[in-house]
Amino acid sequence: MFTSMNDRSVIVTGASKGIGKGIAQVFAQAGCQVLLVARTLADADAAAKEIAGAGGRASSIAGDVTSESDMQKIAEAAMDRHGRLDVLCANAGIYPQTKLEEMSSEEWDQVMATNLKGNFLSIKACLPHLKESDYGRIVLTSSITGPVTGYPGWTHYGASKSGQLGFMRTACMEFAKYGITVNAVLPGNTLTEGLLALGEDYLETMAASVPLKRLGTVEDIGNAALFLATKEAGYITGQTIIVDGGQIVPESLEALQEA
Ligand code: NAP
């Protein structure tokens, strides 16, 4: 039995849709007070209202993780609304699919600014408040793409998702003296609005390549994030949990089909 997460104050970035919304839902169901962040306030509002409608405590705020001042404002909003800050789920990320030969340096910069610098700015803004809490949990959403696997069109994305783990391994050492842990969930293909945009063929091929024969749900990822945020996970830091239905395991297509 895990210690209750009731009343824990949580910020989730990229929470209006997809995995971030799923993380926010799972934390709210566990009794946390959740602040949902996205650039489009109407979408973040709708997600927060849906969670509140199901009995959770959730509110929304507009913000861009690539903006230092936005992230400071968001960290302060969590303090104003919840009186403390215990958990940051740095989840916001983008994955435009463009092969290297066609990729512009602007697109490269945008992916790095959102997925990698966004983590740095979110954590920097939240750190003073997480230090004040006698708790302190940071959960990053990385990916299997980059740290473990590759996929055409995602050189920038894979580099950013691997970069998050390099960042995490030093950040967890720097924050250990404050009792703050830093860990990452590495989702496989998870059914989200962003993934749906990649098309039906992509979704079918990916589901067929997963030993558990389905794509991940946002709750699958939210549950792993929640575990890393529990009191009982307090001795785990600088680590990763892959949540992919076994996708990275088969040595070959034949191995998958034979089973
Ligand atoms: P999604 O469905 O496209 O949702 C992305 C969310 O992030 C939205 O709420 C979006 O809202 C927000 N966002 C994007 N840029 C932002 C910014 N600069 N500042 C603040 N919020 C921003 O994406 P997803 O599939 O849930 O992916 C979420 C995370 O999971 C990403 O880090 C991604 O790399 C990772 N991941 C996803 C999968 C998958 O299969 N879906 C697999 C592995 C890893 P606004 O546009 O309004 O800002």
XYZ file of C-alpha atoms and ligand atoms in Angstrom:
307
model
C 0.000 0.000 0.000
C 1.421 3.369 -1.000
C 1.261 6.446 1.208
C -1.567 8.742 0.136
C -0.753 11.466 -2.375
C -3.737 13.438 -1.070
C -3.212 17.238 -1.225
C 0.167 17.002 -2.967
C 0.657 20.032 -5.214
C 1.544 19.081 -8.786
C 2.384 20.978 -11.978
C 2.011 19.104 -15.277
C 3.291 20.795 -18.436
C 1.736 19.961 -21.791
C -1.375 18.872 -19.917
C -4.221 19.968 -22.184
C -3.997 16.810 -24.277
C -2.469 13.380 -24.570
C -0.001 12.030 -22.047
C 0.100 15.244 -19.985
C -3.677 15.222 -19.587
C -3.491 11.530 -18.651
C -0.823 12.265 -16.024
C -2.964 15.107 -14.635
C -6.010 12.797 -14.468
C -4.117 10.037 -12.669
C -2.602 12.454 -10.110
C -5.998 14.113 -9.543
C -7.618 10.704 -9.000
C -4.936 10.105 -6.344
C -6.113 13.244 -4.520
C -3.453 15.705 -5.720
C -4.120 19.366 -6.555
C -3.025 19.678 -10.165
C -2.086 22.746 -12.202
C -2.378 22.026 -15.938
C -0.099 23.996 -18.271
C -0.364 24.447 -22.052
C 0.057 27.316 -24.484
C -3.626 27.226 -25.502
C -5.584 28.266 -22.411
C -8.974 27.148 -23.781
C -7.667 23.562 -24.165
C -5.996 23.539 -20.735
C -9.217 24.941 -19.228
C -11.318 22.233 -20.885
C -8.982 19.488 -19.589
C -9.023 20.950 -16.046
C -12.827 21.204 -16.134
C -13.105 17.571 -17.272
C -10.913 16.482 -14.329
C -12.852 18.682 -11.897
C -16.112 17.266 -13.285
C -14.892 13.793 -12.318
C -14.273 14.994 -8.750
C -10.579 15.950 -9.046
C -8.900 19.175 -7.998
C -7.485 20.811 -11.106
C -6.977 24.268 -12.558
C -5.280 25.571 -15.670
C -2.850 28.250 -16.730
C -1.453 29.332 -20.088
C 2.274 29.078 -20.532
C 5.023 28.140 -22.933
C 7.823 25.957 -21.561
C 10.276 27.736 -23.863
C 9.690 30.982 -21.923
C 11.583 31.553 -18.678
C 9.120 34.219 -17.495
C 6.113 31.989 -18.261
C 7.575 29.149 -16.227
C 8.329 31.458 -13.278
C 4.746 32.744 -13.410
C 3.428 29.165 -13.461
C 5.537 28.047 -10.487
C 4.281 31.084 -8.539
C 0.684 30.320 -9.552
C 1.018 26.820 -8.068
C 2.271 28.379 -4.810
C -0.633 30.883 -4.781
C -3.286 28.280 -5.577
C -1.990 25.292 -3.574
C 0.242 26.952 -0.953
C 3.133 24.619 -1.809
C 4.732 22.688 -4.665
C 5.634 19.007 -4.347
C 5.826 17.528 -7.844
C 6.753 18.757 -11.316
C 5.856 16.564 -14.276
C 7.862 18.091 -17.141
C 5.961 16.519 -19.997
C 5.474 19.120 -22.763
C 7.052 17.990 -25.998
C 6.639 18.087 -29.763
C 7.532 15.576 -32.450
C 7.355 16.950 -36.008
C 8.534 14.175 -38.330
C 11.057 15.400 -40.899
C 13.999 13.564 -42.408
C 17.372 15.187 -41.821
C 17.903 16.096 -45.477
C 14.736 18.216 -45.437
C 15.011 19.491 -41.864
C 15.429 23.231 -41.311
C 17.623 24.567 -38.538
C 14.509 26.430 -37.270
C 12.669 23.128 -36.765
C 15.721 21.634 -35.030
C 15.822 24.659 -32.684
C 12.087 24.467 -31.950
C 12.266 20.793 -30.972
C 15.290 21.399 -28.747
C 13.726 24.527 -27.208
C 10.509 22.702 -26.300
C 11.712 19.228 -25.377
C 15.089 19.961 -23.807
C 15.410 23.626 -22.840
C 11.754 23.438 -21.752
C 12.788 20.880 -19.122
C 15.610 23.148 -17.922
C 13.358 26.231 -17.682
C 10.498 24.332 -15.987
C 12.806 22.808 -13.394
C 14.732 26.048 -12.794
C 11.481 27.907 -12.079
C 10.084 25.186 -9.796
C 13.291 24.374 -7.929
C 13.087 27.062 -5.193
C 9.554 25.914 -4.337
C 10.352 22.190 -4.507
C 13.245 22.892 -2.113
C 10.805 24.468 0.365
C 8.645 21.363 0.228
C 9.933 18.503 2.345
C 9.118 16.257 -0.603
C 10.315 17.216 -4.076
C 9.719 14.963 -7.078
C 10.531 15.728 -10.710
C 9.266 13.338 -13.384
C 10.330 13.891 -16.993
C 8.505 12.472 -19.998
C 11.241 11.220 -22.310
C 10.631 8.474 -24.911
C 11.957 5.147 -26.136
C 12.800 7.070 -29.348
C 16.332 8.369 -28.886
C 17.381 6.739 -25.603
C 16.681 3.190 -26.908
C 15.410 3.184 -30.499
C 15.553 5.227 -33.683
C 12.921 6.189 -36.248
C 13.326 8.016 -39.573
C 12.290 11.658 -39.305
C 13.157 12.029 -35.669
C 16.858 12.854 -35.455
C 16.080 16.098 -33.605
C 13.414 14.470 -31.448
C 15.603 11.469 -30.568
C 18.488 13.769 -29.664
C 16.205 15.862 -27.440
C 14.747 12.801 -25.678
C 18.231 11.343 -25.043
C 19.365 14.787 -23.943
C 16.680 14.802 -21.259
C 18.298 11.716 -19.708
C 21.791 13.218 -19.734
C 20.328 16.308 -18.084
C 18.494 14.140 -15.520
C 21.605 12.229 -14.439
C 23.424 15.363 -13.339
C 20.338 17.223 -12.059
C 19.473 14.298 -9.760
C 22.934 14.534 -8.192
C 22.702 18.302 -7.709
C 19.231 18.064 -6.119
C 19.844 15.021 -3.908
C 20.927 17.258 -1.023
C 17.450 18.819 -1.062
C 15.745 15.419 -1.011
C 14.449 16.049 -4.534
C 14.414 13.089 -6.924
C 14.545 13.329 -10.722
C 13.400 10.390 -12.840
C 11.957 9.801 -16.304
C 9.212 7.753 -17.899
C 10.000 6.514 -21.418
C 6.720 5.878 -23.230
C 6.470 3.731 -26.300
C 3.757 4.565 -28.805
C 0.898 5.953 -26.760
C -2.497 6.848 -28.151
C -2.678 10.656 -27.993
C -3.938 13.485 -30.187
C -0.354 14.047 -31.362
C 0.109 10.382 -32.307
C -3.277 10.222 -34.062
C -2.016 12.985 -36.358
C 0.627 10.548 -37.692
C -2.158 8.576 -39.427
C -3.994 5.244 -39.268
C -1.241 3.262 -41.083
C 1.367 4.366 -38.550
C -0.889 3.458 -35.614
C -1.685 -0.008 -36.999
C 1.959 -0.832 -37.778
C 3.090 0.326 -34.358
C 0.376 -1.636 -32.497
C 1.390 -4.774 -34.436
C 5.029 -4.336 -33.358
C 4.147 -4.349 -29.643
C 4.231 -7.770 -27.882
C 1.212 -6.761 -25.783
C -0.552 -6.018 -29.109
C -1.911 -2.603 -28.298
C -0.707 0.970 -28.135
C -0.159 2.482 -24.715
C -2.841 4.514 -22.997
C -2.185 7.843 -21.335
C -3.150 6.197 -18.032
C -0.341 3.630 -18.524
C 2.127 6.519 -18.563
C 0.338 8.450 -15.789
C 0.520 5.448 -13.470
C 4.294 5.135 -13.932
C 4.711 8.877 -13.290
C 2.553 8.613 -10.175
C 4.695 5.763 -8.829
C 7.873 7.845 -9.290
C 6.157 10.659 -7.370
C 5.182 8.535 -4.360
C 6.855 8.632 -0.962
C 7.817 4.998 -1.486
C 9.825 5.893 -4.622
C 11.909 8.348 -2.591
C 15.093 6.242 -2.860
C 14.864 6.091 -6.680
C 16.597 8.927 -8.505
C 18.254 9.389 -11.899
C 16.371 6.362 -13.259
C 14.083 5.525 -16.139
C 10.949 3.392 -16.505
C 10.108 2.173 -19.999
C 6.336 1.884 -20.534
C 5.986 0.372 -24.001
C 4.125 -2.961 -23.856
C 7.447 -4.704 -24.548
C 7.971 -2.887 -27.864
C 11.768 -2.650 -27.596
C 12.237 -6.320 -26.663
C 11.837 -8.465 -29.853
C 15.120 -9.078 -31.696
C 13.303 -9.290 -35.034
C 9.896 -9.356 -36.695
C 10.159 -13.175 -36.809
C 10.754 -13.289 -33.068
C 7.598 -11.258 -32.517
C 5.534 -13.416 -34.904
C 6.849 -16.736 -33.534
C 5.697 -15.861 -30.052
P 0.294 15.889 -27.748
O -0.896 14.986 -27.763
O 0.696 16.567 -29.010
O 0.093 16.998 -26.602
C 1.134 17.909 -26.376
C 0.785 18.804 -25.212
O 1.921 19.662 -24.951
C -0.382 19.704 -25.477
O -1.041 19.948 -24.242
C 0.277 20.987 -25.983
O -0.611 22.096 -25.812
C 1.496 21.034 -25.070
N 2.645 21.806 -25.557
C 3.294 21.689 -26.728
N 4.283 22.607 -26.800
C 4.262 23.298 -25.636
C 5.021 24.365 -25.106
N 6.014 24.948 -25.806
N 4.731 24.827 -23.861
C 3.723 24.276 -23.149
N 2.965 23.272 -23.584
C 3.232 22.790 -24.833
O 1.613 15.103 -27.259
P 1.766 13.689 -26.500
O 1.759 12.634 -27.534
O 0.848 13.621 -25.360
O 3.280 13.832 -25.965
C 3.551 14.360 -24.688
C 4.969 14.000 -24.277
O 5.125 12.583 -24.343
C 6.048 14.596 -25.173
O 7.163 14.969 -24.388
C 6.419 13.441 -26.085
O 7.730 13.535 -26.547
C 6.256 12.270 -25.143
N 6.051 10.982 -25.806
C 4.889 10.740 -26.498
C 4.720 9.489 -27.097
C 3.451 9.106 -27.829
O 3.402 8.013 -28.410
N 2.400 9.928 -27.810
C 5.729 8.515 -27.012
C 6.895 8.822 -26.320
C 7.038 10.058 -25.710
P -0.391 23.493 -26.607
O -0.101 23.123 -28.039
O -1.662 24.258 -26.404
O 0.765 24.158 -25.940
